[in-house]
């Protein structure tokens, strides 16, 4: 069985500051990794994904994430956040070959302050 | 416009009512999903349909009954719910299901359910 842990339920940060949202996973097999974002009163949309290849993955809105197999982590980063980045961020994992059967973390609420 | 439309967006019902949530996808996908999003809890996968066949049922109480009449529509029929069933119910669709077709899930905006 696989699981995803997002250690921080809330991350407050000032506008234009850098941010890192942490994600750790556990799985007995190789995995695919995802970050989704949920803006207020909306559904989830894909921010970025790691399937294979380069461990540094770039996504939309200036976000990037790095896959670290030895630490079983997939932390999300942005060098300079905007007010509009205020949202809930979800890390998700699926076993290789399990297709779209995603397991989600508990989410991290990013609160960007002026 | 996300390509996945859920109705109603908000629903308030009593414990003895029967209601249904509807999901429609306009993306030509062949897999559809129901997720439950409760406060302070991870997203819970409830049901998965691939090519209109149910392939996953994660021990969901029988008071939730899914229906997938075709690859574009998915329903969640609700009856005799409990207050703890109050949550945001998210529908999603994808191009493929398993075997290396991992890709993006496209979510609707959700149906906010309140059970009194």
Coordinates of C-alpha atoms in Angstrom, one line a residue:
Chain A
X1 CA 0.0 0.0 0.0
X2 CA 1.1 3.5 -0.6
X3 CA 0.7 6.6 1.5
X4 CA 1.5 10.3 1.2
X5 CA 2.4 12.7 4.0
X6 CA 2.3 16.4 3.8
X7 CA 3.9 17.6 7.0
X8 CA 2.6 21.1 6.9
X9 CA -1.2 21.7 7.0
X10 CA -0.7 25.5 6.6
X11 CA 2.2 27.6 5.3
X12 CA 1.9 31.4 5.7
X13 CA 4.4 33.4 3.6
X14 CA 4.8 37.0 2.5
X15 CA 4.4 37.9 -1.1
X16 CA 7.6 37.7 -3.2
X17 CA 9.2 35.3 -0.7
X18 CA 10.2 31.8 -1.6
X19 CA 8.2 28.8 -0.5
X20 CA 8.7 25.1 -0.2
X21 CA 5.8 22.7 0.4
X22 CA 6.9 19.3 1.7
X23 CA 5.7 15.9 0.5
X24 CA 6.9 12.5 1.5
X25 CA 5.6 9.2 0.3
X26 CA 5.9 5.5 1.0
X27 CA 5.5 2.7 -1.5
X28 CA 6.8 -0.7 -2.0
X29 CA 7.2 -0.2 -5.8
X30 CA 8.2 2.6 -8.1
X31 CA 5.8 5.5 -8.3
X32 CA 4.5 8.4 -10.3
X33 CA 4.2 11.7 -8.4
X34 CA 1.9 14.6 -8.8
X35 CA 1.1 18.0 -7.3
X36 CA -2.4 19.4 -7.7
X37 CA -3.7 22.8 -6.7
X38 CA -7.2 23.7 -5.5
X39 CA -8.2 27.4 -5.6
X40 CA -11.1 28.5 -3.4
X41 CA -14.5 27.1 -4.6
X42 CA -12.9 25.2 -7.4
X43 CA -11.8 21.6 -8.2
X44 CA -8.3 20.3 -8.3
X45 CA -6.0 21.0 -11.3
X46 CA -2.7 19.5 -12.1
X47 CA 0.3 21.6 -11.3
X48 CA 3.1 19.2 -12.3
X49 CA 3.9 15.5 -12.5
X50 CA 7.0 13.2 -12.4
X51 CA 6.8 10.0 -14.4
X52 CA 10.4 9.4 -15.3
X53 CA 13.6 11.1 -16.5
X54 CA 14.9 14.3 -14.9
X55 CA 14.2 14.5 -11.2
X56 CA 13.5 18.3 -11.4
X57 CA 10.1 18.9 -12.8
X58 CA 8.7 22.3 -13.9
X59 CA 5.0 23.0 -13.8
X60 CA 2.6 25.8 -14.4
X61 CA 2.7 29.2 -12.6
X62 CA 6.5 29.1 -11.9
X63 CA 6.3 26.0 -9.6
X64 CA 8.8 23.2 -9.7
X65 CA 9.4 20.0 -7.7
X66 CA 12.3 17.7 -7.2
X67 CA 11.9 13.9 -6.9
X68 CA 14.3 12.4 -4.4
X69 CA 14.1 8.7 -4.4
X70 CA 16.5 8.1 -1.5
X71 CA 14.5 10.4 0.7
X72 CA 11.1 9.4 -0.8
X73 CA 10.3 13.0 -1.2
X74 CA 8.7 15.3 -3.8
X75 CA 8.8 18.8 -2.4
X76 CA 7.2 21.7 -4.3
X77 CA 9.0 25.0 -4.6
X78 CA 8.5 28.5 -6.0
X79 CA 11.2 31.2 -5.7
X80 CA 8.8 34.1 -5.4
X81 CA 5.1 33.7 -4.6
X82 CA 2.1 36.0 -5.5
X83 CA -1.1 36.7 -3.7
X84 CA -2.8 34.6 -6.4
X85 CA -0.9 31.5 -5.3
X86 CA -3.1 31.3 -2.2
X87 CA -4.7 27.9 -2.4
X88 CA -4.6 24.3 -1.2
X89 CA -1.9 22.1 -2.6
X90 CA -2.1 18.4 -2.7
X91 CA 0.6 15.9 -3.3
X92 CA -0.4 12.5 -4.8
X93 CA 1.2 9.2 -5.8
X94 CA 0.3 6.3 -7.9
X95 CA 2.1 2.9 -8.2
X96 CA 3.8 2.3 -11.5
X97 CA 1.2 0.6 -13.6
X98 CA -1.7 1.5 -11.4
X99 CA -2.6 4.2 -13.8
X100 CA -4.8 6.9 -12.5
X101 CA -5.4 5.4 -9.1
X102 CA -4.0 8.2 -7.1
X103 CA -3.5 8.4 -3.3
X104 CA -3.6 12.0 -2.1
X105 CA -1.9 13.6 0.9
X106 CA -3.9 15.7 3.4
X107 CA -3.1 19.0 1.6
X108 CA -1.2 22.1 2.5
X109 CA -2.9 25.5 2.6
X110 CA -0.6 28.1 1.3
X111 CA -1.5 31.6 2.6
X112 CA 0.3 34.4 0.8
X113 CA 0.2 37.7 2.7
X114 CA 0.9 41.2 1.3
Chain B
X1 CA -14.7 25.8 -17.9
X2 CA -12.9 22.7 -16.8
X3 CA -14.5 20.2 -19.2
X4 CA -16.0 18.4 -16.2
X5 CA -19.3 19.8 -15.0
X6 CA -20.9 18.9 -11.7
X7 CA -24.5 19.8 -10.6
X8 CA -25.7 20.9 -8.3
X9 CA -22.9 23.0 -6.8
X10 CA -24.6 23.1 -3.5
X11 CA -27.1 20.7 -1.9
X12 CA -28.8 20.6 1.5
X13 CA -30.7 17.5 2.4
X14 CA -32.3 15.9 5.4
X15 CA -31.4 12.4 6.5
X16 CA -34.5 10.9 5.0
X17 CA -34.2 12.5 1.5
X18 CA -33.1 11.0 -1.7
X19 CA -31.1 13.1 -4.0
X20 CA -28.5 12.7 -6.8
X21 CA -25.3 14.3 -7.8
X22 CA -24.5 14.6 -11.5
X23 CA -21.2 14.7 -13.4
X24 CA -20.7 15.2 -17.1
X25 CA -17.4 15.3 -18.9
X26 CA -16.9 16.8 -22.4
X27 CA -13.3 15.6 -22.9
X28 CA -13.8 12.2 -24.6
X29 CA -12.4 10.4 -21.5
X30 CA -13.2 6.8 -20.7
X31 CA -12.7 6.7 -17.0
X32 CA -14.6 8.6 -14.3
X33 CA -14.2 8.9 -10.6
X34 CA -16.0 10.1 -7.4
X35 CA -13.9 11.5 -4.6
X36 CA -15.0 12.7 -1.2
X37 CA -13.3 15.8 0.3
X38 CA -13.9 16.3 4.0
X39 CA -12.4 19.0 6.2
X40 CA -9.1 17.9 7.8
X41 CA -9.0 14.6 5.9
X42 CA -7.3 13.5 2.7
X43 CA -9.3 13.1 -0.5
X44 CA -11.0 9.7 -0.4
X45 CA -11.5 7.8 -3.6
X46 CA -15.1 6.4 -3.6
X47 CA -15.8 4.9 -7.0
X48 CA -14.0 4.4 -10.3
X49 CA -15.6 3.6 -13.6
X50 CA -13.7 2.5 -16.7
X51 CA -15.7 2.1 -20.0
X52 CA -18.8 2.3 -17.9
X53 CA -17.8 -0.7 -15.7
X54 CA -17.2 -0.1 -12.0
X55 CA -13.6 -1.1 -11.2
X56 CA -13.2 0.3 -7.7
X57 CA -15.4 0.5 -4.7
X58 CA -13.5 1.6 -1.6
X59 CA -15.8 0.2 1.1
X60 CA -18.3 3.0 0.6
X61 CA -21.5 2.6 2.6
X62 CA -24.5 1.4 0.5
X63 CA -26.3 4.7 1.1
X64 CA -24.1 6.0 -1.7
X65 CA -25.0 4.4 -5.0
X66 CA -23.1 5.3 -8.2
X67 CA -24.4 5.0 -11.8
X68 CA -22.5 5.4 -15.0
X69 CA -25.0 5.2 -18.0
X70 CA -22.3 6.1 -20.5
X71 CA -18.7 7.3 -20.7
X72 CA -19.7 10.9 -20.4
X73 CA -22.0 10.8 -17.4
X74 CA -21.6 9.7 -13.8
X75 CA -24.2 10.0 -11.0
X76 CA -24.0 9.5 -7.3
X77 CA -27.4 8.6 -5.8
X78 CA -27.8 9.5 -2.1
X79 CA -30.3 8.2 0.4
X80 CA -30.6 8.1 4.1
X81 CA -27.4 10.0 4.6
X82 CA -25.8 10.9 7.9
X83 CA -24.5 14.3 9.0
X84 CA -21.0 13.0 8.8
X85 CA -21.5 12.6 5.0
X86 CA -21.5 16.3 4.7
X87 CA -18.5 17.1 2.4
X88 CA -17.4 18.3 -1.0
X89 CA -17.9 15.5 -3.6
X90 CA -15.6 15.8 -6.5
X91 CA -16.0 14.1 -9.9
X92 CA -13.0 13.5 -12.1
X93 CA -12.2 12.0 -15.5
X94 CA -9.1 10.7 -17.3
X95 CA -8.1 9.4 -20.7
X96 CA -7.0 6.0 -19.4
X97 CA -7.0 3.9 -16.3
X98 CA -4.2 1.5 -15.8
X99 CA -1.1 0.0 -17.4
X100 CA 1.2 2.9 -18.2
X101 CA -1.5 5.4 -19.1
X102 CA -0.9 7.5 -16.0
X103 CA -1.7 11.0 -16.6
X104 CA -3.8 13.8 -15.6
X105 CA -7.1 13.7 -13.7
X106 CA -9.5 16.4 -14.7
X107 CA -11.7 17.5 -11.8
X108 CA -15.0 19.2 -11.7
X109 CA -15.6 22.1 -9.2
X110 CA -17.4 19.8 -6.8
X111 CA -20.8 19.5 -5.2
X112 CA -21.0 20.8 -1.6
X113 CA -23.3 18.5 0.3
X114 CA -24.8 19.4 3.7
X115 CA -26.8 16.8 5.5
X116 CA -29.0 18.1 8.3

